[in-house]
Coordinates of C-alpha atoms in Angstrom, one line a residue:
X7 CA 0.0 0.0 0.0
X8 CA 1.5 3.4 -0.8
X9 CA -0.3 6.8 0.4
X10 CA -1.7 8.8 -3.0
X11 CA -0.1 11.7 -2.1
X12 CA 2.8 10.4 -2.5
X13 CA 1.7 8.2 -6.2
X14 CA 1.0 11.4 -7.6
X15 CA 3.9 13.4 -6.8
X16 CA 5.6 15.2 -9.9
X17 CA 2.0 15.4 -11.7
X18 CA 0.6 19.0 -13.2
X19 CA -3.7 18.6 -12.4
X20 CA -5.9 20.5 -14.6
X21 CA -8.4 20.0 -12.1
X22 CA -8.9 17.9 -8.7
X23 CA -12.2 16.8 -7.1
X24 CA -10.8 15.4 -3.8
X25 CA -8.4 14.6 -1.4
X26 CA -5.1 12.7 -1.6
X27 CA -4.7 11.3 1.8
X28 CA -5.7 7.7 1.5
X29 CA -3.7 4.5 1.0
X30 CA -3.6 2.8 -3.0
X31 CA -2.8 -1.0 -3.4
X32 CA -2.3 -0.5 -7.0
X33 CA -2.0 1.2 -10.1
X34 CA -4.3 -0.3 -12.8
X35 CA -4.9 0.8 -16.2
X36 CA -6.9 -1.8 -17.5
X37 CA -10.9 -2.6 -16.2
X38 CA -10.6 -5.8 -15.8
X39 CA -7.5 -5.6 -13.4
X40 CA -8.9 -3.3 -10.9
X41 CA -9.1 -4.4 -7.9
X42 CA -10.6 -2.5 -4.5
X43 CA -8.5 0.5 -3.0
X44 CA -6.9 1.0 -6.2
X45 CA -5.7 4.1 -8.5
X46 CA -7.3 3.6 -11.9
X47 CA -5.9 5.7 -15.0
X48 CA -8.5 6.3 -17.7
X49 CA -5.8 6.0 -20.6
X50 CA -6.4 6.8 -24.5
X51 CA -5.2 3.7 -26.4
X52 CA -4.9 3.0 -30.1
X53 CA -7.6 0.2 -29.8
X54 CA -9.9 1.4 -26.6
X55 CA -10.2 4.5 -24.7
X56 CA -10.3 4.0 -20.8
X57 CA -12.4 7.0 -20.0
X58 CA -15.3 4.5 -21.2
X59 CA -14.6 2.4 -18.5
X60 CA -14.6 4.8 -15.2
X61 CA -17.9 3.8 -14.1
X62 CA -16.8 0.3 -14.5
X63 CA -13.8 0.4 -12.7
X64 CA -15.5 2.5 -9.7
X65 CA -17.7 -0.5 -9.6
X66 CA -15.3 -2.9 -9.1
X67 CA -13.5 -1.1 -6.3
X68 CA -11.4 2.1 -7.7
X69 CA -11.0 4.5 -4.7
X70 CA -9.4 7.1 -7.6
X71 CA -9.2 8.2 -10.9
X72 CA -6.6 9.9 -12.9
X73 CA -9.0 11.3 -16.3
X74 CA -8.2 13.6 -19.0
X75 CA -12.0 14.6 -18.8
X76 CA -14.8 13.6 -16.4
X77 CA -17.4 11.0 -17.1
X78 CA -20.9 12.1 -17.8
X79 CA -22.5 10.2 -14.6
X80 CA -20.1 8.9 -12.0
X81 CA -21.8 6.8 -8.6
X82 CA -20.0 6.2 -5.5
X83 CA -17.1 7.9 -3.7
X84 CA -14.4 8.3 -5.8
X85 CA -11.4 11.6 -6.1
X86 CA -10.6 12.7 -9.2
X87 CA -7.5 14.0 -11.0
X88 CA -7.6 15.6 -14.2
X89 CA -4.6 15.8 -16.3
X90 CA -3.5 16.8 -19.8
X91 CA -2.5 13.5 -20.6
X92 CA -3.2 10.5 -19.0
X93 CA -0.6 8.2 -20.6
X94 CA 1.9 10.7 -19.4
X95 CA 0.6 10.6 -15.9
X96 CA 0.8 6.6 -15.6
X97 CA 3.9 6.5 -16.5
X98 CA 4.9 8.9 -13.5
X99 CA 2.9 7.3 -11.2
X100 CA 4.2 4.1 -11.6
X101 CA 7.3 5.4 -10.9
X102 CA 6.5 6.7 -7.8
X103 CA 4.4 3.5 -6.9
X104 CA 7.3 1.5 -7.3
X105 CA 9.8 3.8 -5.4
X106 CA 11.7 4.9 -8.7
X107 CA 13.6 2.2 -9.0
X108 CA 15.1 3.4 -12.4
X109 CA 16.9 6.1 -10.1
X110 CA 18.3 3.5 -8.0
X111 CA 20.5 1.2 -10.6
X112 CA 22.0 2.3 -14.3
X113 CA 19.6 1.9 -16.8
X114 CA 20.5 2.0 -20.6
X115 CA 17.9 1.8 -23.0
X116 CA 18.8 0.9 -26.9
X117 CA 16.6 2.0 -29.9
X118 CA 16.9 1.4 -33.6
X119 CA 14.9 -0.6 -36.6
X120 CA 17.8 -3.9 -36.6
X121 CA 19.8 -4.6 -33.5
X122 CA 18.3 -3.5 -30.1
X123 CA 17.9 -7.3 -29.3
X124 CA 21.5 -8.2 -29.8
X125 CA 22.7 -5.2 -28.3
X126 CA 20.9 -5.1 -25.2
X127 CA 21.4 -8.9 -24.8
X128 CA 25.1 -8.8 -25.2
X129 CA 25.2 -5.8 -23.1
X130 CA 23.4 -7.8 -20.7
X131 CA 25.9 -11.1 -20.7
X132 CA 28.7 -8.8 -20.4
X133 CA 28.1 -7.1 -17.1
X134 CA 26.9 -10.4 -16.1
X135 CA 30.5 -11.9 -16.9
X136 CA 32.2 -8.8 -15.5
X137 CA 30.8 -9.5 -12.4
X138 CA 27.7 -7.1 -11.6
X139 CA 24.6 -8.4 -10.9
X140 CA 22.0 -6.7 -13.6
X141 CA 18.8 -7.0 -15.5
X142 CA 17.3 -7.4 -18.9
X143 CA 14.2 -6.2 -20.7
X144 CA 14.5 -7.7 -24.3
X145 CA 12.0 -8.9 -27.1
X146 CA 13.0 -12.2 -26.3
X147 CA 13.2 -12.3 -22.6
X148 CA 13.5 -10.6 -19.6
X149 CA 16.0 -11.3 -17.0
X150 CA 17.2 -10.5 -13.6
X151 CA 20.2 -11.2 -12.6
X152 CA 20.1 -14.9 -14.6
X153 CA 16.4 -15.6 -13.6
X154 CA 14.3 -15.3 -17.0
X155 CA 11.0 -13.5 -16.8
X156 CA 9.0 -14.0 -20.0
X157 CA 8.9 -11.4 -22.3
X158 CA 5.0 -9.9 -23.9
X159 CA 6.1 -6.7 -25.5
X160 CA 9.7 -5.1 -26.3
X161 CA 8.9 -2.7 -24.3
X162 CA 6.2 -3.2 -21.0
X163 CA 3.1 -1.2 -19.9
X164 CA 4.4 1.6 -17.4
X165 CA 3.4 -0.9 -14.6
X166 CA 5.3 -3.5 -15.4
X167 CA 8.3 -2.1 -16.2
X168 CA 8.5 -0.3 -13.3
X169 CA 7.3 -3.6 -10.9
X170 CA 10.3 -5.4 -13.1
X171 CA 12.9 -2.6 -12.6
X172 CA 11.9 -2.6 -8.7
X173 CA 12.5 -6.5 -8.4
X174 CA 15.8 -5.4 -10.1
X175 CA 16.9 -3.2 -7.0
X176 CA 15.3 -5.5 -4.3
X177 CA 17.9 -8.5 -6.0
X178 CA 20.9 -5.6 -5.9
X179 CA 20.7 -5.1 -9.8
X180 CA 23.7 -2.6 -10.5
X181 CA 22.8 -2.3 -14.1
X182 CA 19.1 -3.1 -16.6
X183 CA 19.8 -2.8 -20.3
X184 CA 16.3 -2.7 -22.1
X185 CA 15.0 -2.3 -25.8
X186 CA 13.0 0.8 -26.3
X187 CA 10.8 1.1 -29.2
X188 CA 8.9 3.6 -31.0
X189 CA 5.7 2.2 -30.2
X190 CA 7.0 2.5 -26.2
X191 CA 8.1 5.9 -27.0
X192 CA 5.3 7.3 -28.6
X193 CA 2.9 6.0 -26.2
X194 CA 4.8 7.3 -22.9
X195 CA 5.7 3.8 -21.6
X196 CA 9.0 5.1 -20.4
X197 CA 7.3 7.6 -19.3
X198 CA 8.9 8.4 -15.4
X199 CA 11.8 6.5 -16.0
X200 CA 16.3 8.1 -15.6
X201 CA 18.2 6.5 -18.3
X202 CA 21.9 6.5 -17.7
X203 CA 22.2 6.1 -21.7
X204 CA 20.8 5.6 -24.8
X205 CA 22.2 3.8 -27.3
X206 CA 21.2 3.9 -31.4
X207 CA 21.5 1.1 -33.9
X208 CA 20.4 2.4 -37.0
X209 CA 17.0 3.2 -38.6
X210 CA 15.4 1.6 -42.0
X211 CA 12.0 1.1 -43.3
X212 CA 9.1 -0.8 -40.4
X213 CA 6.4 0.0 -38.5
X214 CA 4.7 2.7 -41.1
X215 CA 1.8 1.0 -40.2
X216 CA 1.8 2.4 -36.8
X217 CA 3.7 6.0 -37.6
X218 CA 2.7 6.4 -41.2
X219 CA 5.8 8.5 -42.5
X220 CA 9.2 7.4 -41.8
X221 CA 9.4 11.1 -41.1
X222 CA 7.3 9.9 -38.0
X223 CA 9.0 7.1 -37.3
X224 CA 12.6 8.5 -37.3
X225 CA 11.2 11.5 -34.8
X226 CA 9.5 9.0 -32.2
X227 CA 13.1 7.5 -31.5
X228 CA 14.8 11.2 -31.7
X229 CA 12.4 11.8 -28.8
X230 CA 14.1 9.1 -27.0
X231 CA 17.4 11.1 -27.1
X232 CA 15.7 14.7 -26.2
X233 CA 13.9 12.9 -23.2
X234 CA 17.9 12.5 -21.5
X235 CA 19.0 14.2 -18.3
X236 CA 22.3 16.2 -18.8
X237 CA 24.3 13.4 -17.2
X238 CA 23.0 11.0 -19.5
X239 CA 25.7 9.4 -22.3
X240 CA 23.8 9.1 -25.8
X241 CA 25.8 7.3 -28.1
X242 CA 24.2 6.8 -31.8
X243 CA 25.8 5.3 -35.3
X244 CA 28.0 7.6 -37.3
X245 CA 27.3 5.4 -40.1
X246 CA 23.6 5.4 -39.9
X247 CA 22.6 8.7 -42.5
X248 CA 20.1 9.4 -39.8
X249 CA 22.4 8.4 -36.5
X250 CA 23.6 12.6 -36.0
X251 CA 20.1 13.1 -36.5
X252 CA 19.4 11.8 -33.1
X253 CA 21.6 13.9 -31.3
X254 CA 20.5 17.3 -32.6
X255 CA 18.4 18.4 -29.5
X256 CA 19.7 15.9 -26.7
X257 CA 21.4 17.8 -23.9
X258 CA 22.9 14.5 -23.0
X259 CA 26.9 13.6 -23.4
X260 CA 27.2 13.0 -27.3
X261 CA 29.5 10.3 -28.8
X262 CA 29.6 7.8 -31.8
X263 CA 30.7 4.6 -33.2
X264 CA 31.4 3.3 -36.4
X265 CA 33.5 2.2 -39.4
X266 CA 33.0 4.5 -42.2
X267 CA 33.2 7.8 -40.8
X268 CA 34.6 9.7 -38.1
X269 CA 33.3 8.5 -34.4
X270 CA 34.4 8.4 -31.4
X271 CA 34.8 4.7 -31.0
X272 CA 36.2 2.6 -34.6
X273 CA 36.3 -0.8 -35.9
X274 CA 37.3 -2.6 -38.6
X275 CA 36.7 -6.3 -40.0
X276 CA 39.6 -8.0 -40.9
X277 CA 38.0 -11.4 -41.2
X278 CA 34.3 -12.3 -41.5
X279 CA 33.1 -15.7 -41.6
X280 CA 31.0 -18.5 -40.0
X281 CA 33.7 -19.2 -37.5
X282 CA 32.9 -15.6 -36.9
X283 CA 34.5 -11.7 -36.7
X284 CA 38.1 -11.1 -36.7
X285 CA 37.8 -7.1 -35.4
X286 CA 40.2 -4.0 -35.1
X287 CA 38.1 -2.6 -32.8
X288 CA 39.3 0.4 -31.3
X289 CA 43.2 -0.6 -32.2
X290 CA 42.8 -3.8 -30.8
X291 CA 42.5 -7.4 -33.1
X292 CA 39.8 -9.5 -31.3
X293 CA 38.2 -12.3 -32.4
X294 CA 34.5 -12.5 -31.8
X295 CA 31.5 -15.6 -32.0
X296 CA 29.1 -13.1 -34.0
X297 CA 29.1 -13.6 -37.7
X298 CA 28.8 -10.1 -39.8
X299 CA 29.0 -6.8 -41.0
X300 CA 25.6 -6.0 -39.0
X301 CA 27.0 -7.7 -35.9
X302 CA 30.1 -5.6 -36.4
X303 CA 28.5 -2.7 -35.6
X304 CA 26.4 -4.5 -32.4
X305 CA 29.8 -5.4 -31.0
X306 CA 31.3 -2.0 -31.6
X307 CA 28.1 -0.4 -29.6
X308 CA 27.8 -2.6 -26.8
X309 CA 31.9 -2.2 -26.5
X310 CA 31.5 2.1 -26.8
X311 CA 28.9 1.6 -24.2
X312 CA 30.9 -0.6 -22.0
X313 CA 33.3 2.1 -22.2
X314 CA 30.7 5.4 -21.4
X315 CA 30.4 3.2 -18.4
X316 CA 33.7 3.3 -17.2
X317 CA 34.9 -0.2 -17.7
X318 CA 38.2 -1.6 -17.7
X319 CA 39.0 -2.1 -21.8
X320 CA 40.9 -5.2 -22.0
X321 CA 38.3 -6.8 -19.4
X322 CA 35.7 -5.8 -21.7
X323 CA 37.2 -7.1 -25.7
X324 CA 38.0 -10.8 -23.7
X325 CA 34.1 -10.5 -22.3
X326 CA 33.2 -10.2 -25.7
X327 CA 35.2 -12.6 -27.7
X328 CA 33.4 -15.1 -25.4
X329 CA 29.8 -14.3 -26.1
X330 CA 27.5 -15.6 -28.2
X331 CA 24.0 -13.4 -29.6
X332 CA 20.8 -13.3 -28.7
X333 CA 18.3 -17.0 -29.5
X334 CA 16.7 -16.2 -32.9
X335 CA 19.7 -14.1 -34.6
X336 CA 21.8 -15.5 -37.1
X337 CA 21.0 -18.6 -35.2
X338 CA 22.8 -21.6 -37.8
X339 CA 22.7 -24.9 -37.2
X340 CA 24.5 -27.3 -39.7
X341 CA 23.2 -31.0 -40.9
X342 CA 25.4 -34.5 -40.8
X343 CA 25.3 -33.7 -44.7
X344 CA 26.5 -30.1 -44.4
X345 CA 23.4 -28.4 -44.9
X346 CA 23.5 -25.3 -43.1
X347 CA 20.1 -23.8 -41.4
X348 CA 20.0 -20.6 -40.2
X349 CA 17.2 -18.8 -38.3
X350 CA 17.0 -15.0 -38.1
X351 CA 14.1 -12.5 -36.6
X352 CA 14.4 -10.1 -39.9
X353 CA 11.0 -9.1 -40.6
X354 CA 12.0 -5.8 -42.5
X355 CA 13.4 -5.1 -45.9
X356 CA 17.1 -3.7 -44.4
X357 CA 17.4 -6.3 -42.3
X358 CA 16.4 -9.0 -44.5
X359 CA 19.4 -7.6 -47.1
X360 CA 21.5 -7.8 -44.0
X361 CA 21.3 -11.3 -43.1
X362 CA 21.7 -12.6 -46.4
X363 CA 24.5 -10.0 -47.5
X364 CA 26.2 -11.8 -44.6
X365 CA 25.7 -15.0 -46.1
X366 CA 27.2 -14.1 -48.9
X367 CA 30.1 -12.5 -47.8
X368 CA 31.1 -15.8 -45.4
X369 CA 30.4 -18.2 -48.0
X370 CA 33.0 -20.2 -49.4
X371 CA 32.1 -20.8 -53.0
X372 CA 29.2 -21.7 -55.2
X373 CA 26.9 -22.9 -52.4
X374 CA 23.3 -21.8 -53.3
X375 CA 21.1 -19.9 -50.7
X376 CA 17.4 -20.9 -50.1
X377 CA 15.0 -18.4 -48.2
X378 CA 11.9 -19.0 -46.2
X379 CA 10.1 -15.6 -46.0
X380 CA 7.0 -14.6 -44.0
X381 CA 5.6 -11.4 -43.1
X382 CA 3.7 -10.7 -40.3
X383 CA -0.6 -10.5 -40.7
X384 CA -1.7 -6.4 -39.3
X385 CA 1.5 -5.0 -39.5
X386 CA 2.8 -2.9 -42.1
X387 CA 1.9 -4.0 -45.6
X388 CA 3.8 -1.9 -47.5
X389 CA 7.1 -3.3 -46.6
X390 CA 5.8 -6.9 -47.4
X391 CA 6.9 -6.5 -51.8
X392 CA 10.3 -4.9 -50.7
X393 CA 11.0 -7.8 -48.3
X394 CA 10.1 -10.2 -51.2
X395 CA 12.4 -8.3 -53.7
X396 CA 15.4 -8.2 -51.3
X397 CA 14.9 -12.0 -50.9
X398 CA 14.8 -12.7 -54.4
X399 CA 18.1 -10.0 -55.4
X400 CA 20.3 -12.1 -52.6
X401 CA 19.0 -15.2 -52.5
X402 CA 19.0 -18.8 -55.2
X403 CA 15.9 -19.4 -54.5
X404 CA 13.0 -18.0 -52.2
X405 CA 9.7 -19.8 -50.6
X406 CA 7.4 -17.3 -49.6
X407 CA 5.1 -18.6 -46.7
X408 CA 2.9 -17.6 -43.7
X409 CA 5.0 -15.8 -40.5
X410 CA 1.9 -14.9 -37.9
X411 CA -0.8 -14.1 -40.2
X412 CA -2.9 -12.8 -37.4
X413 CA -6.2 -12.0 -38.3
X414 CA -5.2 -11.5 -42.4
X415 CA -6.0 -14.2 -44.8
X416 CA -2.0 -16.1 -44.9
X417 CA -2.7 -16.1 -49.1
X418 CA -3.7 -12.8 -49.4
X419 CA -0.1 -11.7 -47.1
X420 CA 2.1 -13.9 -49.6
X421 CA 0.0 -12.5 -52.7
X422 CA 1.2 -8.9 -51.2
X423 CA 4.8 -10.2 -51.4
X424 CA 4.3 -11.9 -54.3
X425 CA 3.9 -8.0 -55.8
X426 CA 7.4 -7.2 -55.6
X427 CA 9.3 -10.1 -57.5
X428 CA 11.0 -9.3 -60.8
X429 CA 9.4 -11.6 -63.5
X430 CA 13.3 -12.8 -64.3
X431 CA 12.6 -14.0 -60.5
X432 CA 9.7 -15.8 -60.8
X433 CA 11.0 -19.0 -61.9
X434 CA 13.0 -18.9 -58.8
X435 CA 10.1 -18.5 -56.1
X436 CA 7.5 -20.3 -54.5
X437 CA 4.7 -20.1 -52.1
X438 CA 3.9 -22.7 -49.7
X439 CA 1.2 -21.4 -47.1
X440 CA 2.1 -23.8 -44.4
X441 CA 5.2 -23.1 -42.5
X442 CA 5.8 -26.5 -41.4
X443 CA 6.1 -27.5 -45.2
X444 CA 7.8 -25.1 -46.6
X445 CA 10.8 -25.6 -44.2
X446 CA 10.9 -29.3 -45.3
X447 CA 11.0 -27.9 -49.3
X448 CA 13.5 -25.9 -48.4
X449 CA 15.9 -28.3 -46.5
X450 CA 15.0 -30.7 -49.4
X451 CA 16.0 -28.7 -52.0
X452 CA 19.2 -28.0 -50.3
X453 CA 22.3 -30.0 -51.6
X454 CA 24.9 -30.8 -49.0
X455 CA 26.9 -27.4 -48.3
X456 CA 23.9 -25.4 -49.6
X457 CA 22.3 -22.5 -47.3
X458 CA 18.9 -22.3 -45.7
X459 CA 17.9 -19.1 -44.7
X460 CA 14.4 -19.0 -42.4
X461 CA 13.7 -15.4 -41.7
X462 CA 10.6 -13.4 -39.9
X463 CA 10.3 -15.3 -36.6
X464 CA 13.4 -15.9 -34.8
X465 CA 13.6 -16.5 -31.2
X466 CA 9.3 -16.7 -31.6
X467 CA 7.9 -20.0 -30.4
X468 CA 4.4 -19.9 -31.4
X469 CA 2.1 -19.0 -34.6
X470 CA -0.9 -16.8 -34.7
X471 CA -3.8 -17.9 -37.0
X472 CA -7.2 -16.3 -36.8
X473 CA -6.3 -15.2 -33.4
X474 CA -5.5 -18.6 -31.7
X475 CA -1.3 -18.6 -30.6
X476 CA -0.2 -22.5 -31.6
X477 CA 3.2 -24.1 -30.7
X478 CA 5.9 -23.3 -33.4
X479 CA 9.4 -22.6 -33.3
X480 CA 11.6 -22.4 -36.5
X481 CA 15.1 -23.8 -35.0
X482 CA 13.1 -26.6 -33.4
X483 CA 11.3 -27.5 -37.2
X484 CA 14.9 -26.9 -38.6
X485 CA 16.5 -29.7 -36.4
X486 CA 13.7 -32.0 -36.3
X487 CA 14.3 -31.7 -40.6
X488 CA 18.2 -32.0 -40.4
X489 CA 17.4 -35.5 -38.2
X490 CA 15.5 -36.9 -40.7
X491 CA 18.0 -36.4 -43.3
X492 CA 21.2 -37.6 -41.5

């Protein structure tokens, strides 16, 4: 229990009808989680707005109510605060509720299109090998201090976070490393929260769906980087044409990384292959696990970060040559025959091109690459014929099949990508609807040596049809394929 007073410290009301001084259990934002003596925040969502569901949540035991605007009949006892913007305030007072536990550890938040997992991840292991007891909010999982917490969203409600991020500092968390994305952003889920420092990968074409202009897009993770303190470190990619873009209005301590242009912290790749990275990173040669040029540039962030955070540099580059990625990136496994498998997350056009760039740049000859594509059902369509065509430019031969078709008819989705194929590609594509199957075309197809590419779900372990979430996990198909062929 937490006195309201003290919940809603930091807030600007537009209007108050009541008194602060009583005790809240919790902080709900959702209806059908209230539960009696609780703060409920009538927030405006993309899908429902939670100023129609005041009356319901008094009902069901709501003591108070933080509202951009009053409801037209309200019964019971109940206080009310108004605010300009509800989504705003729940983020604050879920801070508060949860003692601001973001002020109590070092919290660094990644953003980008391609590479928040991997960075945040290897960020992550390496604190975690360097000795510090930290935490993890990821796309694939969350951690604390080695315990995994399952993972809903890349970036939690408000409440969540902040209840994750307070079991962080109970457990002596020194450091969280977390994804941030533009949906998060936009929609004030971090909201409340001190970063330490913000890290940017790079920034290509996804989610227009959501922001409709990449103009849009590119501005809801700038306002990631205006959001830090003074003391804050931002750190962005020189390389990226949009990377100094991101530091333009931050008051927070600017540096760079990269391997083209001038930075602050450089690498170079002297070797890249499936054994993995021989690096020059930051005049040192290291070899690393991680296989190419896109993982270049994770390494060379996590490793600029390691050093805005005051860590010992030769610790560090032997941390690193150790590690492995994140489950569901450039995740290869390789048959008795010599087939190689690999499974990868890319569901957008740029990173798509970068996972099979890298295949082509390790490969040692004429082995032919075969791609399983999928995109995602009520996401972004317009990126689903550029996907297709990047498949087709880098790839022998492409199957085009379902990836979570949601509540879209799967046929209609691969019709979509269909669209963007060359006709001198045609003869080189197919379209399998099931998943299942056209994994097993693809490994068949495959001569010994040959590369199979799976891209769209990665670390994922389930489909969506129709709206019903069935077992299915790509590297687990892959294998169970390879067996049957050794």
């Amino acid at each position: 229990m937490k006195y309201l007073s003290d919940i809603l410290d930091g807030l600007a009301f537009t209007e108050l009808q009541g008194s602060a001084d009583m005790e809240i259990s919790a902080i709900v934002f959702d209806s059908r989680k209230v539960e009696p003596n609780c703060l409920f925040v009538a927030v405006k969502g993309t899908q429902v707005d939670g100023h129609d569901y005041i009356e319901q949540a008094i009902s069901m035991g709501a003591v108070a109510v933080i509202c951009e605007e009053l409801p037209a009949h309200v019964t019971g006892e109940v206080d009310f605060f108004m605010v300009a913007n509800s989504a705003i305030a729940l983020g604050i007072v879920a801070a508060n509720f949860y003692d601001n536990p973001s002020s109590k550890l070092k919290l660094v938040g990644v953003t980008g299109t391609n590479g928040k997992t991997t960075i945040a991840t290897l960020l992550y292991k390496l604190f975690y090998d360097l000795g510090y007891k930290c935490g993890l909010l990821s796309t694939v999982e969350n951690q604390i201090n080695g315990q995994v917490v399952t993972a809903t969203h890349t970036t939690p409600d408000p409440v969540v976070l902040n209840m994750l991020l307070g079991e962080m500092v109970e457990r002596g968390c020194d450091y969280c490393f977390m994804e941030v994305s533009s949906h998060a952003i936009v929609q004030h889920r971090i909201e409340g929260l001190k970063f330490t420092g913000a890290i940017f990968s790079n920034l290509t074409h996804d989610h227009l769906d959501y922001h409709k202009t990449f103009d849009s897009y590119r501005d809801a993770k700038k306002a990631f980087f205006d959001y830090l303190p003074k003391n804050a470190f931002a750190l962005t990619n020189a390389d990226d044409k949009n990377g100094m873009v991101m530091l333009q209005n931050t008051i927070a301590h600017k540096k760079s990384y990269g391997m083209k242009n001038m930075a602050d912290y450089r690498a170079k790749i002297i070797e890249n292959q499936f054994s993995g990275l021989f690096l020059n990173i930051d005049g040192e040669e290291v070899w690393f696990k991680l296989v190419g040029t896109f993982n270049a540039y994770n390494l060379l962030a996590v490793y600029s970060a390691a050093m805005l955070l005051e860590q010992d540099k030769a610790k560090v580059l032997v941390s690193l040559s150790k590690l492995t990625g994140a489950r569901g990136r450039f995740d290869y496994v390789i048959a008795a025959n010599g087939t190689i498998g690999i499974v990868d997350y890319a569901h957008s056009p740029d990173a798509v091109q970068n996972i099979l760039s890298t295949v082509h740049d390790v490969r040692k000859g004429k082995e032919k690459v075969i791609t399983v594509l999928g995109c995602g059902g009520d996401r972004d369509k317009t990126k689903r014929p550029i996907m297709a065509r990047v498949a087709c430019e880098w790839s022998d031969k492409v199957i085009f099949t379902s990836d979570n078709p949601r509540s879209e008819d799967p046929a209609q989705i691969i019709k979509d990508m269909e669209e963007g194929v060359d006709p001198a590609f045609k003869r080189h594509t197919m379209s399998i609807v099931d998943r299942h199957e056209a994994i097993k075309v693809a490994v068949n197809l495959a001569q010994p040596g040959d590369i199979v590419v799976i891209a769209g779900k990665g670390h994922e372990k389930y489909q969506e049809i129709k709206g019903v979430r069935t077992h299915f996990d790509d590297k687990e198909e892959l294998m169970a394929i390879f067996d049957q062929i050794s």
